[in-house]
């Protein structure tokens, strides 16, 4: 949790985070429910509240995500304790770098994962069906990309409740399982769902293989080069392509032998959810999710594998399979810990230097009084966020421009050096700042008011 808070304070604001603030959370309350894919309703509502109560800052912007992180960590900890899972399973649930990114980024995916896991925990703790239903409704309200997995979890909850109902009526059980989640979903999401624009979902997979591959790549993305000299780094880099296939194969074999019911239920939720997505994709209703829109599969599969690893062995073969699964979990836990990152989100890596870029712009504005700028659209929203946050510079609002109509003769340019290399050379621009970890550059026009010397943020 401390690491999540530190990242929330240190990392640059990204384009999607800034767009969420400017398009919805910075405006009047009715914009909270504006129907648009970027608008994760519950997350937007909470940002609207936190930025008004605590003032605007990167921390208040990301506070709802941190609330989701606290709930997720709490639930995973007690699930692992209750199910007698090993420490490596808990590490894999929490420190998966892709999961951790969205425990910090001001998007709805972390909240949605937290409420989904909370619904599962309620069942494990034998609490009320209504509480589990409410958690699933809040998961859906956090981001609509969780619709099918929450629906699959609803069916699993309903099946479980009916099977253990004893003397309670089926009608009452169904009401307890369905109504709380349905009511909160309709209350928070009724308007955006009924006014949802068509054809607005672009980032999607074209096959189940691509969907799964995107999650594998995101989870195993980039060991931290700071650990390069550690021998474990070399070992983990070698084992990287083997870890998840071996874990999957061992878990399938162990599940067949042990017939662990809870693991089978979790696997059923995953299978039913994927089936729903595939059917919707085949009938051209919804595109297949990919990377962050399919992030719900990661904690569900990790928890299912952990439960399988902790299941009681029924034979010598089962015992050795369990040890093998535990060994792979230990390797995965080491791998994830070596992936710890402080300065960027995998899905928004190009925005990692925007805070430093604005610091350079501020220095140039104070030193030379220049206000005319042009910039790549990738950086417009984050830099506008820092402009509004600072309130010390005289820049007008930064605006988007199309690449084919990119203006010439501006005093300052903020560009992606890879995309705009030809433009930089054609206009003979002088680069005065280069991003530490990205291709972001700040460039000035020749013979202008700003000298062509490097500027530190």
CSV table of N, CA, C and O in Angstrom, one decimal, residues 295-385:
chain,number,residue,atom,x,y,z
A,295,UNK,N,-8.5,-7.3,-17.8
A,295,UNK,CA,-7.7,-7.5,-16.6
A,295,UNK,C,-8.3,-8.3,-15.6
A,295,UNK,O,-7.6,-8.9,-14.7
A,296,UNK,N,-9.6,-8.5,-15.6
A,296,UNK,CA,-10.3,-9.3,-14.6
A,296,UNK,C,-9.9,-10.8,-14.6
A,296,UNK,O,-10.1,-11.5,-13.6
A,297,UNK,N,-9.4,-11.2,-15.7
A,297,UNK,CA,-9.0,-12.6,-15.8
A,297,UNK,C,-7.8,-12.9,-15.0
A,297,UNK,O,-7.6,-14.1,-14.5
A,298,UNK,N,-6.9,-11.9,-14.7
A,298,UNK,CA,-5.7,-12.2,-14.0
A,298,UNK,C,-5.9,-12.6,-12.6
A,298,UNK,O,-5.4,-13.6,-12.1
A,299,UNK,N,-6.6,-11.8,-11.7
A,299,UNK,CA,-6.8,-12.2,-10.3
A,299,UNK,C,-7.6,-13.5,-10.2
A,299,UNK,O,-7.4,-14.3,-9.3
A,300,UNK,N,-8.6,-13.7,-11.1
A,300,UNK,CA,-9.5,-14.9,-11.0
A,300,UNK,C,-8.6,-16.1,-11.3
A,300,UNK,O,-8.7,-17.1,-10.6
A,301,UNK,N,-7.8,-16.1,-12.3
A,301,UNK,CA,-7.0,-17.2,-12.7
A,301,UNK,C,-5.9,-17.5,-11.6
A,301,UNK,O,-5.6,-18.6,-11.3
A,302,UNK,N,-5.3,-16.4,-11.1
A,302,UNK,CA,-4.3,-16.5,-10.1
A,302,UNK,C,-4.9,-17.1,-8.8
A,302,UNK,O,-4.3,-18.0,-8.2
A,303,UNK,N,-6.1,-16.7,-8.4
A,303,UNK,CA,-6.7,-17.2,-7.2
A,303,UNK,C,-7.1,-18.7,-7.4
A,303,UNK,O,-6.9,-19.5,-6.5
A,304,UNK,N,-7.6,-19.0,-8.6
A,304,UNK,CA,-8.0,-20.4,-8.9
A,304,UNK,C,-6.7,-21.3,-8.8
A,304,UNK,O,-6.8,-22.4,-8.2
A,305,UNK,N,-5.6,-20.8,-9.4
A,305,UNK,CA,-4.4,-21.6,-9.4
A,305,UNK,C,-3.9,-21.8,-7.9
A,305,UNK,O,-3.4,-22.8,-7.5
A,306,UNK,N,-4.0,-20.7,-7.1
A,306,UNK,CA,-3.6,-20.8,-5.7
A,306,UNK,C,-4.4,-21.8,-4.9
A,306,UNK,O,-3.9,-22.5,-4.1
A,307,UNK,N,-5.7,-21.8,-5.2
A,307,UNK,CA,-6.6,-22.7,-4.5
A,307,UNK,C,-6.2,-24.2,-4.9
A,307,UNK,O,-6.2,-25.1,-4.0
A,308,UNK,N,-5.9,-24.4,-6.2
A,308,UNK,CA,-5.5,-25.7,-6.6
A,308,UNK,C,-4.2,-26.1,-6.0
A,308,UNK,O,-4.0,-27.3,-5.5
A,309,UNK,N,-3.3,-25.2,-5.8
A,309,UNK,CA,-2.0,-25.5,-5.2
A,309,UNK,C,-2.2,-25.9,-3.7
A,309,UNK,O,-1.4,-26.7,-3.2
A,310,UNK,N,-3.1,-25.3,-3.1
A,310,UNK,CA,-3.4,-25.5,-1.6
A,310,UNK,C,-4.3,-26.7,-1.4
A,310,UNK,O,-4.5,-27.1,-0.2
A,311,UNK,N,-4.8,-27.3,-2.4
A,311,UNK,CA,-5.8,-28.4,-2.3
A,311,UNK,C,-5.1,-29.7,-1.7
A,311,UNK,O,-3.9,-29.9,-1.8
A,312,UNK,N,-5.9,-30.5,-1.0
A,312,UNK,CA,-5.4,-31.7,-0.3
A,312,UNK,C,-5.0,-32.7,-1.4
A,312,UNK,O,-5.8,-33.1,-2.2
A,313,UNK,N,-3.8,-33.2,-1.3
A,313,UNK,CA,-3.3,-34.2,-2.2
A,313,UNK,C,-4.0,-35.6,-1.9
A,313,UNK,O,-4.1,-36.0,-0.8
A,314,UNK,N,-4.4,-36.2,-3.0
A,314,UNK,CA,-5.1,-37.5,-2.8
A,314,UNK,C,-4.3,-38.7,-3.3
A,314,UNK,O,-4.7,-39.8,-3.3
A,315,UNK,N,-3.1,-38.4,-3.8
A,315,UNK,CA,-2.2,-39.5,-4.3
A,315,UNK,C,-0.8,-38.9,-4.3
A,315,UNK,O,-0.5,-37.7,-4.1
A,316,UNK,N,0.2,-39.8,-4.5
A,316,UNK,CA,1.6,-39.3,-4.6
A,316,UNK,C,1.8,-38.4,-5.8
A,316,UNK,O,2.5,-37.4,-5.8
A,317,UNK,N,1.1,-38.7,-6.9
A,317,UNK,CA,1.2,-37.8,-8.1
A,317,UNK,C,0.6,-36.5,-7.8
A,317,UNK,O,1.2,-35.4,-8.1
A,318,UNK,N,-0.5,-36.4,-7.1
A,318,UNK,CA,-1.1,-35.2,-6.7
A,318,UNK,C,-0.2,-34.4,-5.8
A,318,UNK,O,-0.1,-33.1,-5.9
A,319,UNK,N,0.4,-35.1,-4.9
A,319,UNK,CA,1.4,-34.4,-4.0
A,319,UNK,C,2.5,-33.7,-4.7
A,319,UNK,O,2.8,-32.6,-4.5
A,320,UNK,N,3.1,-34.4,-5.7
A,320,UNK,CA,4.2,-33.8,-6.5
A,320,UNK,C,3.7,-32.7,-7.4
A,320,UNK,O,4.4,-31.7,-7.6
A,321,UNK,N,2.5,-32.9,-7.9
A,321,UNK,CA,1.9,-31.8,-8.7
A,321,UNK,C,1.8,-30.5,-7.9
A,321,UNK,O,2.1,-29.4,-8.3
A,322,UNK,N,1.3,-30.7,-6.6
A,322,UNK,CA,1.1,-29.5,-5.7
A,322,UNK,C,2.4,-28.8,-5.5
A,322,UNK,O,2.5,-27.6,-5.4
A,323,UNK,N,3.5,-29.7,-5.3
A,323,UNK,CA,4.8,-29.1,-5.0
A,323,UNK,C,5.3,-28.3,-6.2
A,323,UNK,O,5.9,-27.3,-6.1
A,324,UNK,N,5.0,-28.9,-7.4
A,324,UNK,CA,5.4,-28.2,-8.7
A,324,UNK,C,4.7,-26.9,-8.8
A,324,UNK,O,5.3,-25.9,-9.2
A,325,UNK,N,3.4,-26.9,-8.5
A,325,UNK,CA,2.6,-25.6,-8.7
A,325,UNK,C,3.2,-24.6,-7.7
A,325,UNK,O,3.4,-23.4,-8.0
A,326,UNK,N,3.5,-25.0,-6.4
A,326,UNK,CA,4.1,-24.1,-5.4
A,326,UNK,C,5.4,-23.5,-5.9
A,326,UNK,O,5.7,-22.4,-5.8
A,327,UNK,N,6.2,-24.4,-6.5
A,327,UNK,CA,7.5,-24.0,-7.0
A,327,UNK,C,7.4,-22.9,-8.1
A,327,UNK,O,8.1,-21.9,-8.1
A,328,UNK,N,6.4,-23.1,-9.0
A,328,UNK,CA,6.2,-22.1,-10.1
A,328,UNK,C,5.7,-20.8,-9.5
A,328,UNK,O,6.1,-19.7,-9.9
A,329,UNK,N,4.8,-20.9,-8.5
A,329,UNK,CA,4.3,-19.7,-7.8
A,329,UNK,C,5.5,-18.9,-7.2
A,329,UNK,O,5.5,-17.7,-7.2
A,330,UNK,N,6.4,-19.6,-6.6
A,330,UNK,CA,7.6,-19.0,-6.0
A,330,UNK,C,8.4,-18.2,-7.1
A,330,UNK,O,8.8,-17.1,-6.9
A,331,UNK,N,8.6,-18.9,-8.2
A,331,UNK,CA,9.3,-18.2,-9.3
A,331,UNK,C,8.5,-17.0,-9.8
A,331,UNK,O,9.1,-16.0,-10.1
A,332,UNK,N,7.2,-17.1,-10.0
A,332,UNK,CA,6.4,-16.0,-10.4
A,332,UNK,C,6.4,-14.8,-9.4
A,332,UNK,O,6.5,-13.7,-9.8
A,333,UNK,N,6.4,-15.2,-8.1
A,333,UNK,CA,6.5,-14.1,-7.1
A,333,UNK,C,7.8,-13.4,-7.2
A,333,UNK,O,7.8,-12.1,-7.1
A,334,UNK,N,8.9,-14.1,-7.4
A,334,UNK,CA,10.2,-13.5,-7.6
A,334,UNK,C,10.2,-12.6,-8.8
A,334,UNK,O,10.7,-11.5,-8.8
A,335,UNK,N,9.6,-13.1,-9.9
A,335,UNK,CA,9.6,-12.4,-11.1
A,335,UNK,C,8.8,-11.1,-11.0
A,335,UNK,O,9.3,-10.0,-11.4
A,336,UNK,N,7.7,-11.1,-10.3
A,336,UNK,CA,6.8,-9.9,-10.2
A,336,UNK,C,7.5,-8.9,-9.3
A,336,UNK,O,7.5,-7.7,-9.5
A,337,UNK,N,8.2,-9.4,-8.2
A,337,UNK,CA,9.0,-8.4,-7.4
A,337,UNK,C,10.1,-7.8,-8.1
A,337,UNK,O,10.4,-6.6,-7.8
A,338,UNK,N,10.7,-8.5,-9.1
A,338,UNK,CA,11.8,-7.9,-9.9
A,338,UNK,C,11.2,-6.9,-10.9
A,338,UNK,O,12.0,-6.2,-11.6
A,339,UNK,N,9.9,-6.9,-11.1
A,339,UNK,CA,9.3,-6.0,-12.1
A,339,UNK,C,8.8,-4.7,-11.4
A,339,UNK,O,8.3,-3.8,-12.1
A,340,UNK,N,9.0,-4.5,-10.1
A,340,UNK,CA,8.5,-3.3,-9.5
A,340,UNK,C,9.0,-2.1,-10.2
A,340,UNK,O,10.2,-1.9,-10.5
A,341,UNK,N,8.1,-1.2,-10.5
A,341,UNK,CA,8.5,0.1,-11.2
A,341,UNK,C,7.8,1.3,-10.5
A,341,UNK,O,6.8,1.2,-9.9
A,342,UNK,N,8.5,2.4,-10.6
A,342,UNK,CA,8.1,3.6,-9.9
A,342,UNK,C,7.7,4.7,-10.8
A,342,UNK,O,6.9,5.6,-10.4
A,343,UNK,N,8.1,4.7,-12.0
A,343,UNK,CA,8.0,5.9,-12.8
A,343,UNK,C,7.0,5.8,-14.0
A,343,UNK,O,6.8,6.8,-14.7
A,344,UNK,N,6.5,4.7,-14.3
A,344,UNK,CA,5.6,4.6,-15.5
A,344,UNK,C,4.6,3.5,-15.3
A,344,UNK,O,4.8,2.5,-14.5
A,345,UNK,N,3.4,3.6,-16.0
A,345,UNK,CA,2.5,2.5,-16.2
A,345,UNK,C,2.7,1.9,-17.6
A,345,UNK,O,3.0,2.6,-18.5
A,346,UNK,N,2.6,0.6,-17.6
A,346,UNK,CA,2.9,-0.2,-18.9
A,346,UNK,C,2.0,0.4,-20.0
A,346,UNK,O,2.5,0.6,-21.1
A,347,UNK,N,0.7,0.6,-19.8
A,347,UNK,CA,-0.2,1.0,-20.8
A,347,UNK,C,0.0,2.5,-21.2
A,347,UNK,O,-0.6,2.9,-22.2
A,348,UNK,N,0.7,3.2,-20.4
A,348,UNK,CA,0.8,4.7,-20.6
A,348,UNK,C,2.3,5.1,-20.5
A,348,UNK,O,2.6,6.2,-20.0
A,349,UNK,N,3.2,4.3,-21.0
A,349,UNK,CA,4.6,4.5,-20.9
A,349,UNK,C,5.0,5.8,-21.5
A,349,UNK,O,6.0,6.5,-21.1
A,350,UNK,N,4.4,6.2,-22.7
A,350,UNK,CA,4.8,7.4,-23.4
A,350,UNK,C,4.5,8.7,-22.6
A,350,UNK,O,5.1,9.7,-22.9
A,351,UNK,N,3.7,8.6,-21.5
A,351,UNK,CA,3.4,9.7,-20.7
A,351,UNK,C,4.3,9.8,-19.4
A,351,UNK,O,4.1,10.7,-18.6
A,352,UNK,N,5.3,9.0,-19.3
A,352,UNK,CA,6.1,8.9,-18.1
A,352,UNK,C,6.8,10.2,-17.8
A,352,UNK,O,7.2,10.4,-16.6
A,353,UNK,N,7.2,11.0,-18.8
A,353,UNK,CA,8.0,12.2,-18.5
A,353,UNK,C,7.2,13.5,-18.6
A,353,UNK,O,7.8,14.6,-18.6
A,354,UNK,N,5.9,13.4,-18.6
A,354,UNK,CA,5.1,14.7,-18.8
A,354,UNK,C,5.2,15.7,-17.6
A,354,UNK,O,5.2,16.9,-17.8
A,355,UNK,N,5.4,15.2,-16.4
A,355,UNK,CA,5.7,16.1,-15.3
A,355,UNK,C,6.9,16.9,-15.5
A,355,UNK,O,7.0,18.1,-15.2
A,356,UNK,N,8.0,16.2,-15.9
A,356,UNK,CA,9.3,16.9,-16.2
A,356,UNK,C,9.1,17.8,-17.4
A,356,UNK,O,9.7,18.9,-17.4
A,357,UNK,N,8.4,17.4,-18.4
A,357,UNK,CA,8.2,18.3,-19.6
A,357,UNK,C,7.5,19.6,-19.1
A,357,UNK,O,7.9,20.7,-19.6
A,358,UNK,N,6.5,19.5,-18.3
A,358,UNK,CA,5.8,20.7,-17.9
A,358,UNK,C,6.8,21.6,-17.0
A,358,UNK,O,6.8,22.8,-17.1
A,359,UNK,N,7.6,21.0,-16.2
A,359,UNK,CA,8.6,21.7,-15.4
A,359,UNK,C,9.5,22.5,-16.4
A,359,UNK,O,9.9,23.7,-16.1
A,360,UNK,N,9.9,21.9,-17.5
A,360,UNK,CA,10.7,22.6,-18.5
A,360,UNK,C,10.0,23.8,-19.1
A,360,UNK,O,10.5,24.9,-19.2
A,361,UNK,N,8.7,23.5,-19.5
A,361,UNK,CA,7.9,24.6,-20.0
A,361,UNK,C,7.7,25.7,-19.1
A,361,UNK,O,7.8,26.9,-19.4
A,362,UNK,N,7.5,25.4,-17.8
A,362,UNK,CA,7.4,26.5,-16.8
A,362,UNK,C,8.6,27.3,-16.6
A,362,UNK,O,8.5,28.6,-16.5
A,363,UNK,N,9.8,26.7,-16.7
A,363,UNK,CA,11.0,27.4,-16.6
A,363,UNK,C,11.2,28.4,-17.8
A,363,UNK,O,11.6,29.5,-17.6
A,364,UNK,N,10.9,27.9,-19.0
A,364,UNK,CA,11.0,28.7,-20.2
A,364,UNK,C,10.0,29.9,-20.1
A,364,UNK,O,10.3,31.0,-20.5
A,365,UNK,N,8.8,29.6,-19.6
A,365,UNK,CA,7.8,30.7,-19.5
A,365,UNK,C,8.2,31.7,-18.5
A,365,UNK,O,8.1,33.0,-18.8
A,366,UNK,N,8.7,31.3,-17.4
A,366,UNK,CA,9.2,32.3,-16.4
A,366,UNK,C,10.4,33.1,-16.8
A,366,UNK,O,10.5,34.3,-16.6
A,367,UNK,N,11.3,32.4,-17.5
A,367,UNK,CA,12.6,33.1,-17.9
A,367,UNK,C,12.4,34.0,-19.2
A,367,UNK,O,13.0,35.0,-19.2
A,368,UNK,N,11.6,33.6,-20.1
A,368,UNK,CA,11.5,34.3,-21.4
A,368,UNK,C,10.1,34.8,-21.7
A,368,UNK,O,10.0,35.5,-22.8
A,369,UNK,N,9.1,34.5,-20.9
A,369,UNK,CA,7.8,35.0,-21.1
A,369,UNK,C,7.1,34.5,-22.3
A,369,UNK,O,6.1,35.0,-22.8
A,370,UNK,N,7.6,33.4,-22.9
A,370,UNK,CA,6.9,32.8,-24.1
A,370,UNK,C,5.7,32.1,-23.7
A,370,UNK,O,5.6,31.4,-22.7
A,371,UNK,N,4.7,32.2,-24.6
A,371,UNK,CA,3.4,31.5,-24.3
A,371,UNK,C,2.9,30.7,-25.6
A,371,UNK,O,1.9,29.9,-25.4
A,372,UNK,N,3.5,30.9,-26.7
A,372,UNK,CA,3.0,30.2,-27.9
A,372,UNK,C,3.6,28.9,-28.1
A,372,UNK,O,4.8,28.7,-28.2
A,373,UNK,N,2.8,27.8,-28.0
A,373,UNK,CA,3.3,26.5,-28.1
A,373,UNK,C,2.5,25.6,-29.1
A,373,UNK,O,1.4,26.0,-29.5
A,374,UNK,N,3.1,24.5,-29.5
A,374,UNK,CA,2.4,23.5,-30.2
A,374,UNK,C,2.9,22.2,-29.7
A,374,UNK,O,4.1,22.0,-29.4
A,375,UNK,N,2.0,21.2,-29.7
A,375,UNK,CA,2.4,19.9,-29.1
A,375,UNK,C,1.7,18.7,-29.7
A,375,UNK,O,0.5,18.9,-30.2
A,376,UNK,N,2.3,17.6,-29.6
A,376,UNK,CA,1.7,16.3,-30.0
A,376,UNK,C,0.5,16.1,-29.1
A,376,UNK,O,0.5,16.4,-27.9
A,377,UNK,N,-0.6,15.6,-29.7
A,377,UNK,CA,-1.8,15.4,-28.9
A,377,UNK,C,-1.7,14.5,-27.7
A,377,UNK,O,-2.5,14.5,-26.8
A,378,UNK,N,-0.7,13.6,-27.8
A,378,UNK,CA,-0.4,12.7,-26.7
A,378,UNK,C,-0.2,13.4,-25.4
A,378,UNK,O,-0.5,12.9,-24.3
A,379,UNK,N,0.4,14.6,-25.5
A,379,UNK,CA,0.8,15.3,-24.3
A,379,UNK,C,-0.1,16.5,-23.9
A,379,UNK,O,0.1,17.1,-22.8
A,380,UNK,N,-1.1,16.7,-24.7
A,380,UNK,CA,-2.0,17.9,-24.4
A,380,UNK,C,-2.7,17.8,-23.1
A,380,UNK,O,-2.6,18.7,-22.2
A,381,UNK,N,-3.4,16.8,-22.9
A,381,UNK,CA,-4.2,16.6,-21.6
A,381,UNK,C,-3.4,16.6,-20.4
A,381,UNK,O,-3.6,17.4,-19.4
A,382,UNK,N,-2.3,15.8,-20.3
A,382,UNK,CA,-1.5,15.8,-19.1
A,382,UNK,C,-0.8,17.2,-18.8
A,382,UNK,O,-0.8,17.6,-17.7
A,383,UNK,N,-0.4,17.9,-19.9
A,383,UNK,CA,0.3,19.2,-19.7
A,383,UNK,C,-0.8,20.2,-19.3
A,383,UNK,O,-0.5,21.1,-18.5
A,384,UNK,N,-2.0,20.1,-19.8
A,384,UNK,CA,-3.0,21.0,-19.3
A,384,UNK,C,-3.4,20.7,-17.8
A,384,UNK,O,-3.7,21.7,-17.1
A,385,UNK,N,-3.3,19.5,-17.4
A,385,UNK,CA,-3.5,19.2,-16.0
A,385,UNK,C,-2.5,19.9,-15.1
A,385,UNK,O,-2.8,20.5,-14.1
